[in-house]
Amino acid sequence: MINLILRRLLQSAVVLLVMSLLVFIAVYAIGDPIALLVDPQADQRDIARVRASLGLDAPWWAQYGHFLAAAGRGDLGQTFTHGEPAIRLVLARMPATLELASAALLIALVAGVPLGLWAGLRPNSLSARLVNGLALLGFSLPTFWVGMMLIMLFAVGLGWLPTGGRGPTEPVFGMPLSITGIEGWRHLLLPAVTLALFKWSLLLRLTAGATREAMRQDYVRFARARGLFPARIVGVHVLKNILIPIVTVSGLEFGSLIAFAVVTETVFAWPGMGKLLIDAIAVLDRPVVVAYLLITVALFVAINLVVDLLYALLDPRVRLGSAA
Amino acid sequence: MPSHAADLRIGLAADVSSLDPHFVNIAPNIALSSHLFEALTSVDANGKLQPGLAVSWKAIDPTTWEFKLRRGVKFHDGSELTADDVLFSLDRPATLTNSPGPFTSYTKPIVAKEAVDRYTVRLKTATPYGPLPLDLNSIFIVSKKAVQNASADDFNSGKAIVGTGPFKFGGFKRGEAIELVKNPQYWGEKPAWDKVTFRILTSDAPRLAALLAGDVDAIENIPTADIARLKANPKFTLAQRASWRTLFWHLDQVRDITPDVTDKAGKPLAKNPLKDVRVRQALSKAINREALTERTLEGLATPAANIVSPGILGHAEKLKPEAYDPEGAKKLLAAAGYPDGFRLTLHGPNNRYINDEQVVQTVAQLLTRVGIDAKVETLPLSAYFGKARAGEYSVALLGWGSLAGDFALRSLVGTVNPDTGWGSWNWGKYSNAKVDQLVAASLAATEPAQREKLAEEAATVGLKDYAVIPLYHQYASWAVKKGIRYTPRIDEFTFAWQFRPE
């Protein structure tokens, strides 16, 4: 186990290094932040001075070297526009994104697994086909459009929910969270549902497929033969077995929820990391873009590690460490 | 509900990155700071210079300006504004070494400053410099006591935000909202609102949705496509006016081989046709500005002959928008030695100005009608500006807002020279000694009427030479809930105190 964690950490370090290089080159190639940041009245000398003070006068590889050396000390640079360490800015916006992604995952699980079970048990019924059709819709509708439609319906049309933004927050273990109050949930509901839609479809289909598969297995047949109640067969035998892939996929998809949140946060003016990223790209605030991507990658890596460990716990057949 | 009547919620189109009024010189930050802080001078909705924290100013000799401060002005912490705070605030921009967009452009002409007494400040410039009072409307006066040892955190928490403005700091939720409360001790006209909330709604559709749903009372920067629909909606009123933003073409005027111009077969031309004034005039005549503003811009602009908007110092009334004259354009092209035209690529941004991509396409079609094979290439602003400044384009679209014609000319068509700092946005590298001389004289004029005359003359000489090809002055639009009125500003800023209940 220790071995696995050590090897994972080493791999992660390599991934982060490669990512940082790619991101750095990409952002460097887009354009010149100075052209966007320095005020129009500034003359060439001012521009040159600012360029030098931000370290943008060096060739890209020297800038990258500089960045790496500082990153080794945990410093991802100062943001150009906010005058603060980039890492602090991104981390300050993380609770909002984590809250949104967690709520979305919760909604996807609560709405997806039971429906999937239902559809899997009666694969040929009309209701199962209806549910499957809905899931297909969930896969194919663009997030931006769904978000706008929900806003137009529930916020503009009916006036039940706010159009965007985050409700009042309260610190929970030092993290400002809005899910402690009703107002917070009112703000969270629409963006969380929008973000959940795709994952809900995925979990529904996964559950339905796994259920169908499980129902054909010998242990279910034997259970039936023993005369157990259907509720017990499904609730204990089937569910226990299909839970393993569901947990794994949920964990892995949590990472992509955080990444996908970019679009949803933009539509709902949700003050998370994704919206920060979009606004930072607009003004080429390179340290913020780099910090966001590195932190997201680190989060991905950490989540995957936790999922692998959970997997090993749930399913003793999986021997971690022995595979290549 | 009377208690709610005094609350105002406004949807902003851009994020406020820092609450330090001297940190980055970008419009969203300046707009917010203007509520909390004031400068020695101010600018009214029409772009005219007005007294601010200074009640009067005059040049006591060609290089010395004297400002008389308003007496009895109180900072938010109750302390009184004195000359000391003013000197400290004018010094501060140069001390912020990490600022990506410093305010030093405005403080640099000052070479010495002194407090004559508690309410009088004298500022010396190295050479006669007339626009100093106008420049100083950009430097916010902060409380020396509150700011001299303050960090970025002190600004984010509001501790260091001690100004004299009509509003006090209420709260800052980064990337989401900023709250302001009324300053009961404000010396000037009191705003109509006890509390103002600015919501950061950077994407167009959500900003509009927030207005429609009643989450905010007003928004700036209405998405163009929705303007007509909002106009028809009885629940809202629109506030619109021609803003200071003027759009024009920069043309490469120096290089013999310019990157985007070839003959019709794609072979480089021996000479850059854009260097010939007849060709520049032909391009200008080929553009149907009426059609452009009425159709492509859906009425959200007015044809331009100047590079500053009507009403702004240096706007030459005598110049009239070039009439659409395709036949005349063809004749000029033939006279310049291009009877069959040539091939050209027009460059422009696609996310910066109203319908900017369509504008570039429309102009390309108009040019094609006079025999110039015009192609179009548009880019997002973040990529466009850098490339344009690096001189990668032959013909490039730029929009510019300025409160004085001589300022605009200095940056846009003044001879590029790092020593003078001129021509920093002169993408075409245009150079004309006569224009330079007139702009210099205008900037040195400490007498406003004289300055105005010189600035107009400089513009007239430059534009008759087609230093740039002006297209139109763009409109700015706000949408406001019925029952509230907004006085639209030429500088496109959204100021809460200019919203008034009807």
Tab-separated table of N, CA, C and O in Angstrom, chain B residues 22 40 67 69 81-93 95 107 110 112-117 120-124 139-142 144:
chain	number	residue	atom	x	y	z
B	22	HIS	N	-5.076	52.580	-6.547
B	22	HIS	CA	-3.893	52.912	-7.343
B	22	HIS	C	-3.237	51.684	-7.950
B	22	HIS	O	-2.159	51.783	-8.525
B	40	LEU	N	-8.833	65.248	-7.393
B	40	LEU	CA	-8.845	66.709	-7.310
B	40	LEU	C	-9.859	67.298	-8.280
B	40	LEU	O	-10.538	68.260	-7.977
B	67	PHE	N	-3.589	74.268	-6.909
B	67	PHE	CA	-4.918	73.712	-6.653
B	67	PHE	C	-5.386	74.144	-5.271
B	67	PHE	O	-4.669	73.975	-4.292
B	69	LEU	N	-7.894	73.373	-2.336
B	69	LEU	CA	-8.714	72.247	-1.905
B	69	LEU	C	-10.043	72.713	-1.300
B	69	LEU	O	-10.129	73.796	-0.731
B	81	LEU	N	-9.728	66.068	5.190
B	81	LEU	CA	-8.828	66.039	4.036
B	81	LEU	C	-7.911	67.263	4.071
B	81	LEU	O	-8.372	68.381	4.221
B	82	THR	N	-6.608	66.994	3.923
B	82	THR	CA	-5.665	68.115	3.889
B	82	THR	C	-4.693	67.933	2.718
B	82	THR	O	-4.662	66.875	2.071
B	83	ALA	N	-3.883	68.944	2.501
B	83	ALA	CA	-2.900	68.917	1.418
B	83	ALA	C	-1.948	67.727	1.572
B	83	ALA	O	-1.452	67.187	0.580
B	84	ASP	N	-1.721	67.335	2.818
B	84	ASP	CA	-0.843	66.200	3.087
B	84	ASP	C	-1.339	64.920	2.420
B	84	ASP	O	-0.560	64.161	1.837
B	85	ASP	N	-2.630	64.670	2.542
B	85	ASP	CA	-3.228	63.476	1.919
B	85	ASP	C	-3.090	63.559	0.406
B	85	ASP	O	-2.846	62.551	-0.266
B	86	VAL	N	-3.231	64.754	-0.129
B	86	VAL	CA	-3.147	64.930	-1.578
B	86	VAL	C	-1.727	64.622	-2.059
B	86	VAL	O	-1.536	63.854	-3.014
B	87	LEU	N	-0.744	65.173	-1.380
B	87	LEU	CA	0.642	64.914	-1.795
B	87	LEU	C	0.960	63.425	-1.686
B	87	LEU	O	1.568	62.838	-2.586
B	88	PHE	N	0.526	62.817	-0.589
B	88	PHE	CA	0.768	61.375	-0.412
B	88	PHE	C	0.139	60.580	-1.558
B	88	PHE	O	0.768	59.692	-2.133
B	89	SER	N	-1.097	60.920	-1.921
B	89	SER	CA	-1.811	60.174	-2.964
B	89	SER	C	-1.158	60.354	-4.337
B	89	SER	O	-1.153	59.437	-5.151
B	90	LEU	N	-0.625	61.537	-4.586
B	90	LEU	CA	0.020	61.767	-5.883
B	90	LEU	C	1.370	61.064	-5.960
B	90	LEU	O	1.836	60.703	-7.032
B	91	ASP	N	1.989	60.847	-4.803
B	91	ASP	CA	3.269	60.127	-4.775
B	91	ASP	C	3.075	58.622	-4.914
B	91	ASP	O	3.933	57.918	-5.417
B	92	ARG	N	1.957	58.140	-4.428
B	92	ARG	CA	1.806	56.696	-4.234
B	92	ARG	C	1.894	55.853	-5.507
B	92	ARG	O	2.551	54.799	-5.476
B	93	PRO	N	1.260	56.230	-6.624
B	93	PRO	CA	1.318	55.339	-7.800
B	93	PRO	C	2.743	54.914	-8.168
B	93	PRO	O	2.974	53.763	-8.548
B	95	THR	N	5.139	54.341	-6.254
B	95	THR	CA	5.763	53.449	-5.272
B	95	THR	C	5.242	52.013	-5.381
B	95	THR	O	5.781	51.116	-4.756
B	107	THR	N	0.835	60.879	-13.233
B	107	THR	CA	1.606	61.611	-12.225
B	107	THR	C	2.989	61.983	-12.744
B	107	THR	O	3.668	62.822	-12.165
B	110	ILE	N	4.527	65.511	-13.239
B	110	ILE	CA	4.816	66.317	-12.039
B	110	ILE	C	6.240	66.048	-11.582
B	110	ILE	O	6.599	64.917	-11.292
B	112	ALA	N	7.786	68.241	-9.145
B	112	ALA	CA	7.919	68.682	-7.757
B	112	ALA	C	6.539	69.044	-7.238
B	112	ALA	O	5.675	69.463	-8.006
B	113	LYS	N	6.343	68.825	-5.933
B	113	LYS	CA	5.061	69.203	-5.369
B	113	LYS	C	5.253	69.749	-3.967
B	113	LYS	O	6.168	69.328	-3.252
B	114	GLU	N	4.422	70.688	-3.585
B	114	GLU	CA	4.522	71.231	-2.232
B	114	GLU	C	3.146	71.644	-1.727
B	114	GLU	O	2.256	71.970	-2.512
B	115	ALA	N	3.018	71.570	-0.404
B	115	ALA	CA	1.799	72.057	0.233
B	115	ALA	C	2.083	73.469	0.699
B	115	ALA	O	2.906	73.679	1.584
B	116	VAL	N	1.425	74.449	0.084
B	116	VAL	CA	1.641	75.849	0.466
B	116	VAL	C	1.027	76.089	1.836
B	116	VAL	O	1.622	76.696	2.709
B	117	ASP	N	-0.186	75.604	2.001
B	117	ASP	CA	-0.803	75.595	3.328
B	117	ASP	C	-1.702	74.367	3.385
B	117	ASP	O	-1.653	73.529	2.494
B	120	THR	N	-3.848	74.264	0.109
B	120	THR	CA	-3.307	74.680	-1.184
B	120	THR	C	-2.135	73.779	-1.573
B	120	THR	O	-1.238	73.542	-0.767
B	121	VAL	N	-2.181	73.302	-2.794
B	121	VAL	CA	-1.117	72.427	-3.287
B	121	VAL	C	-0.556	73.025	-4.561
B	121	VAL	O	-1.309	73.483	-5.427
B	122	ARG	N	0.760	73.059	-4.667
B	122	ARG	CA	1.395	73.515	-5.904
B	122	ARG	C	2.133	72.362	-6.553
B	122	ARG	O	2.884	71.649	-5.884
B	123	LEU	N	1.920	72.210	-7.853
B	123	LEU	CA	2.561	71.128	-8.589
B	123	LEU	C	3.377	71.719	-9.721
B	123	LEU	O	2.886	72.582	-10.460
B	124	LYS	N	4.608	71.264	-9.830
B	124	LYS	CA	5.487	71.772	-10.900
B	124	LYS	C	5.655	70.702	-11.974
B	124	LYS	O	5.808	69.519	-11.672
B	139	ILE	N	-6.346	60.292	-10.539
B	139	ILE	CA	-5.610	59.896	-9.333
B	139	ILE	C	-6.507	60.099	-8.111
B	139	ILE	O	-6.796	61.235	-7.707
B	140	PHE	N	-6.913	58.988	-7.527
B	140	PHE	CA	-7.797	59.076	-6.372
B	140	PHE	C	-7.020	59.504	-5.128
B	140	PHE	O	-5.885	59.086	-4.918
B	141	ILE	N	-7.661	60.353	-4.339
B	141	ILE	CA	-7.026	60.842	-3.118
B	141	ILE	C	-7.433	59.928	-1.961
B	141	ILE	O	-8.617	59.742	-1.679
B	142	VAL	N	-6.408	59.338	-1.345
B	142	VAL	CA	-6.663	58.414	-0.238
B	142	VAL	C	-6.215	59.066	1.069
B	142	VAL	O	-5.492	60.068	1.055
B	144	LYS	N	-3.915	59.421	3.965
B	144	LYS	CA	-2.532	59.027	4.193
B	144	LYS	C	-2.425	58.106	5.408
B	144	LYS	O	-1.760	57.080	5.378
